Amino acid sequence: MHFTINGRNVEAAFDPRTSLLDLLRDHLGLPGTKKGCNQGACGACTVLVEGERINACLALAVQYQGREIVTIEGLADENGLHPLQEAFIVHDGFQCGYCTPGQICSAIGMATEIGRGVPSVVTEDLAAGTIALSHDEVRERMSGNLCRCGAHNGIVEAVTALYAEDAR
Ligand code: FES
Ligand code: FES
């Protein structure tokens, strides 16, 4: 089966019951995406598929053949870390770091959703045409990503610092 992962073409043969998370970690040697709950409740396994954030533990890998998948390993490039990775460092957005790859992938997907004008349940003015990226918006939109060691304030600061000016 054929995949595009972090810009590379990948061929893999595996049991069709394999989750995308297990394919990444166990078959392709990409352990950056973490397995927390393995049942869709923690967000540690969040990856981007054509810019949309998904929980890789709930996805069968076979469903994603031919799609553009990006994991935490694909965000840095020859110029250095992704700006959100830098922001996490500057704003103390991680402690143990187990949730961090999922948080970062999720926030990148979230920024795309904001750019498309997709409201959340805490968006106050649905007719405004622009969505202010307040701390409450970030908390609500990132609520599917749990951090068990208390780095949430730093995570919110990092996401807000990078994306608030771009929010529409
Ligand atoms: S490991 Fe996928 S949501 Fe927790
Ligand atoms: S930094 Fe997220 S669980 Fe510790």
CSV table of C-alpha atoms and ligand atoms in Angstrom, one decimal:
chain,number,residue,atom,x,y,z
A,1,MET,CA,0.0,0.0,0.0
A,2,HIS,CA,1.2,3.5,-0.8
A,3,PHE,CA,1.3,6.5,1.4
A,4,THR,CA,2.7,10.0,1.3
A,5,ILE,CA,4.2,10.7,4.8
A,6,ASN,CA,6.1,13.9,5.6
A,7,GLY,CA,6.6,14.5,1.9
A,8,ARG,CA,8.0,11.1,1.1
A,9,ASN,CA,6.5,8.2,-0.8
A,10,VAL,CA,6.2,5.2,1.4
A,11,GLU,CA,5.2,1.6,0.5
A,12,ALA,CA,4.1,-0.6,3.3
A,13,ALA,CA,2.5,-4.0,3.7
A,14,PHE,CA,0.5,-4.8,6.8
A,15,ASP,CA,-2.5,-6.4,8.3
A,16,PRO,CA,-5.6,-4.4,7.1
A,17,ARG,CA,-6.8,-4.0,10.7
A,18,THR,CA,-3.7,-1.9,11.5
A,19,SER,CA,-4.5,1.7,12.8
A,20,LEU,CA,-2.7,4.6,11.2
A,21,LEU,CA,-1.0,5.2,14.6
A,22,ASP,CA,0.4,1.7,14.7
A,23,LEU,CA,1.5,2.0,11.1
A,24,LEU,CA,3.4,5.1,11.8
A,25,ARG,CA,5.0,4.0,15.1
A,26,ASP,CA,5.5,0.2,14.6
A,27,HIS,CA,5.9,-0.2,10.9
A,28,LEU,CA,7.5,3.0,9.7
A,29,GLY,CA,9.7,4.0,12.6
A,30,LEU,CA,8.0,7.3,13.3
A,31,PRO,CA,7.6,7.2,17.1
A,32,GLY,CA,7.0,11.0,17.4
A,33,THR,CA,3.3,10.5,17.2
A,34,LYS,CA,2.4,9.2,20.7
A,35,LYS,CA,-0.1,6.5,21.8
A,36,GLY,CA,-1.9,7.7,24.9
A,37,CYS,CA,-5.4,6.2,25.4
A,38,ASN,CA,-5.6,4.5,22.0
A,39,GLN,CA,-9.3,5.2,22.0
A,40,GLY,CA,-9.7,8.8,20.8
A,41,ALA,CA,-9.8,10.5,24.2
A,42,CYS,CA,-6.5,12.2,24.6
A,43,GLY,CA,-5.2,13.6,21.3
A,44,ALA,CA,-1.6,12.4,21.8
A,45,CYS,CA,-1.9,10.6,18.4
A,46,THR,CA,-3.0,13.7,16.4
A,47,VAL,CA,-1.6,13.9,12.9
A,48,LEU,CA,-2.5,16.1,9.9
A,49,VAL,CA,-4.1,14.6,6.8
A,50,GLU,CA,-4.1,17.2,4.0
A,51,GLY,CA,-4.0,19.8,6.7
A,52,GLU,CA,-6.9,18.4,8.7
A,53,ARG,CA,-6.2,17.1,12.2
A,54,ILE,CA,-7.3,13.5,13.0
A,55,ASN,CA,-6.7,11.0,15.8
A,56,ALA,CA,-4.5,8.4,14.2
A,57,CYS,CA,-5.5,5.8,16.8
A,58,LEU,CA,-9.1,5.8,15.5
A,59,ALA,CA,-8.1,5.7,11.8
A,60,LEU,CA,-7.5,2.5,9.9
A,61,ALA,CA,-4.3,3.0,7.9
A,62,VAL,CA,-5.8,1.5,4.7
A,63,GLN,CA,-8.3,4.4,4.6
A,64,TYR,CA,-5.4,6.8,4.1
A,65,GLN,CA,-3.6,5.3,1.1
A,66,GLY,CA,-2.5,8.0,-1.2
A,67,ARG,CA,-3.3,10.9,1.2
A,68,GLU,CA,-0.8,13.5,2.4
A,69,ILE,CA,0.0,12.7,6.0
A,70,VAL,CA,2.2,14.9,8.2
A,71,THR,CA,3.5,13.9,11.6
A,72,ILE,CA,5.6,15.8,14.1
A,73,GLU,CA,8.7,14.5,12.3
A,74,GLY,CA,7.7,16.4,9.2
A,75,LEU,CA,7.3,19.9,10.6
A,76,ALA,CA,10.9,21.0,11.0
A,77,ASP,CA,12.8,21.6,7.8
A,78,GLU,CA,16.3,22.6,6.7
A,79,ASN,CA,15.6,26.1,8.0
A,80,GLY,CA,14.9,24.8,11.5
A,81,LEU,CA,12.0,24.1,13.7
A,82,HIS,CA,8.4,24.9,12.8
A,83,PRO,CA,7.4,28.3,14.3
A,84,LEU,CA,5.0,26.6,16.6
A,85,GLN,CA,7.7,24.3,17.9
A,86,GLU,CA,9.7,27.4,18.6
A,87,ALA,CA,6.8,29.0,20.4
A,88,PHE,CA,6.3,25.9,22.6
A,89,ILE,CA,9.9,26.3,23.7
A,90,VAL,CA,9.7,30.1,24.3
A,91,HIS,CA,6.4,29.8,26.2
A,92,ASP,CA,7.1,26.7,28.2
A,93,GLY,CA,4.5,24.7,26.4
A,94,PHE,CA,5.7,21.3,27.5
A,95,GLN,CA,7.0,19.4,30.5
A,96,CYS,CA,7.1,15.7,29.9
A,97,GLY,CA,6.4,16.3,26.2
A,98,TYR,CA,4.3,13.2,25.7
A,99,CYS,CA,1.3,15.1,24.5
A,100,THR,CA,3.4,17.7,22.7
A,101,PRO,CA,3.5,16.2,19.2
A,102,GLY,CA,-0.3,15.9,19.2
A,103,GLN,CA,-0.7,19.4,20.6
A,104,ILE,CA,1.4,20.9,17.9
A,105,CYS,CA,-0.2,19.0,15.0
A,106,SER,CA,-3.6,19.8,16.5
A,107,ALA,CA,-2.9,23.5,16.8
A,108,ILE,CA,-1.7,23.7,13.2
A,109,GLY,CA,-4.9,22.1,12.1
A,110,MET,CA,-6.9,24.4,14.4
A,111,ALA,CA,-5.3,27.5,12.8
A,112,THR,CA,-6.4,26.2,9.4
A,113,GLU,CA,-10.0,25.8,10.7
A,114,ILE,CA,-9.9,29.4,12.1
A,115,GLY,CA,-8.6,30.6,8.7
A,116,ARG,CA,-11.6,29.0,7.1
A,117,GLY,CA,-13.9,30.8,9.5
A,118,VAL,CA,-15.1,27.6,11.2
A,119,PRO,CA,-16.7,28.7,14.6
A,120,SER,CA,-16.5,26.9,17.9
A,121,VAL,CA,-19.1,26.7,20.7
A,122,VAL,CA,-17.5,29.7,22.4
A,123,THR,CA,-17.3,31.9,19.3
A,124,GLU,CA,-19.5,34.8,20.4
A,125,ASP,CA,-20.4,36.6,17.1
A,126,LEU,CA,-21.1,34.1,14.3
A,127,ALA,CA,-21.8,36.9,11.9
A,128,ALA,CA,-18.6,38.8,12.5
A,129,GLY,CA,-16.6,37.3,9.6
A,130,THR,CA,-13.5,37.3,11.8
A,131,ILE,CA,-12.8,35.0,14.7
A,132,ALA,CA,-10.7,36.5,17.5
A,133,LEU,CA,-8.3,33.9,18.8
A,134,SER,CA,-8.8,34.5,22.5
A,135,HIS,CA,-7.5,32.2,25.2
A,136,ASP,CA,-11.0,30.8,25.5
A,137,GLU,CA,-11.1,30.0,21.8
A,138,VAL,CA,-7.8,28.2,22.0
A,139,ARG,CA,-8.8,26.2,25.1
A,140,GLU,CA,-12.1,25.1,23.5
A,141,ARG,CA,-10.5,24.2,20.2
A,142,MET,CA,-7.6,22.4,21.8
A,143,SER,CA,-9.8,20.6,24.3
A,144,GLY,CA,-9.4,17.3,22.6
A,145,ASN,CA,-5.7,17.3,23.5
A,146,LEU,CA,-5.0,16.5,27.1
A,147,CYS,CA,-1.8,17.3,29.0
A,148,ARG,CA,-1.5,15.5,32.2
A,149,CYS,CA,1.4,17.4,33.7
A,150,GLY,CA,0.0,20.9,33.7
A,151,ALA,CA,1.5,22.6,30.8
A,152,HIS,CA,-1.8,23.9,29.5
A,153,ASN,CA,-1.1,27.6,30.2
A,154,GLY,CA,2.1,27.5,28.3
A,155,ILE,CA,0.5,25.6,25.4
A,156,VAL,CA,-2.3,28.2,25.2
A,157,GLU,CA,0.3,31.0,25.3
A,158,ALA,CA,2.3,29.4,22.6
A,159,VAL,CA,-0.6,28.9,20.3
A,160,THR,CA,-2.0,32.3,20.9
A,161,ALA,CA,1.3,34.0,20.4
A,162,LEU,CA,1.8,32.4,17.0
A,163,TYR,CA,-1.7,32.5,15.6
A,164,ALA,CA,-3.7,35.3,17.2
A,165,GLU,CA,-2.5,37.9,14.7
A,166,ASP,CA,-3.5,35.5,11.8
A,167,ALA,CA,-7.0,34.7,13.2
A,168,ARG,CA,-9.8,35.7,10.9
B,1,FES,S1,-4.0,7.8,21.6
B,1,FES,FE1,-5.4,8.6,20.1
B,1,FES,S2,-6.7,9.9,21.1
B,1,FES,FE2,-5.4,9.0,22.7
B,2,FES,S1,3.7,18.0,28.4
B,2,FES,FE1,1.8,17.1,27.9
B,2,FES,S2,1.4,15.4,29.2
B,2,FES,FE2,3.2,16.4,29.9
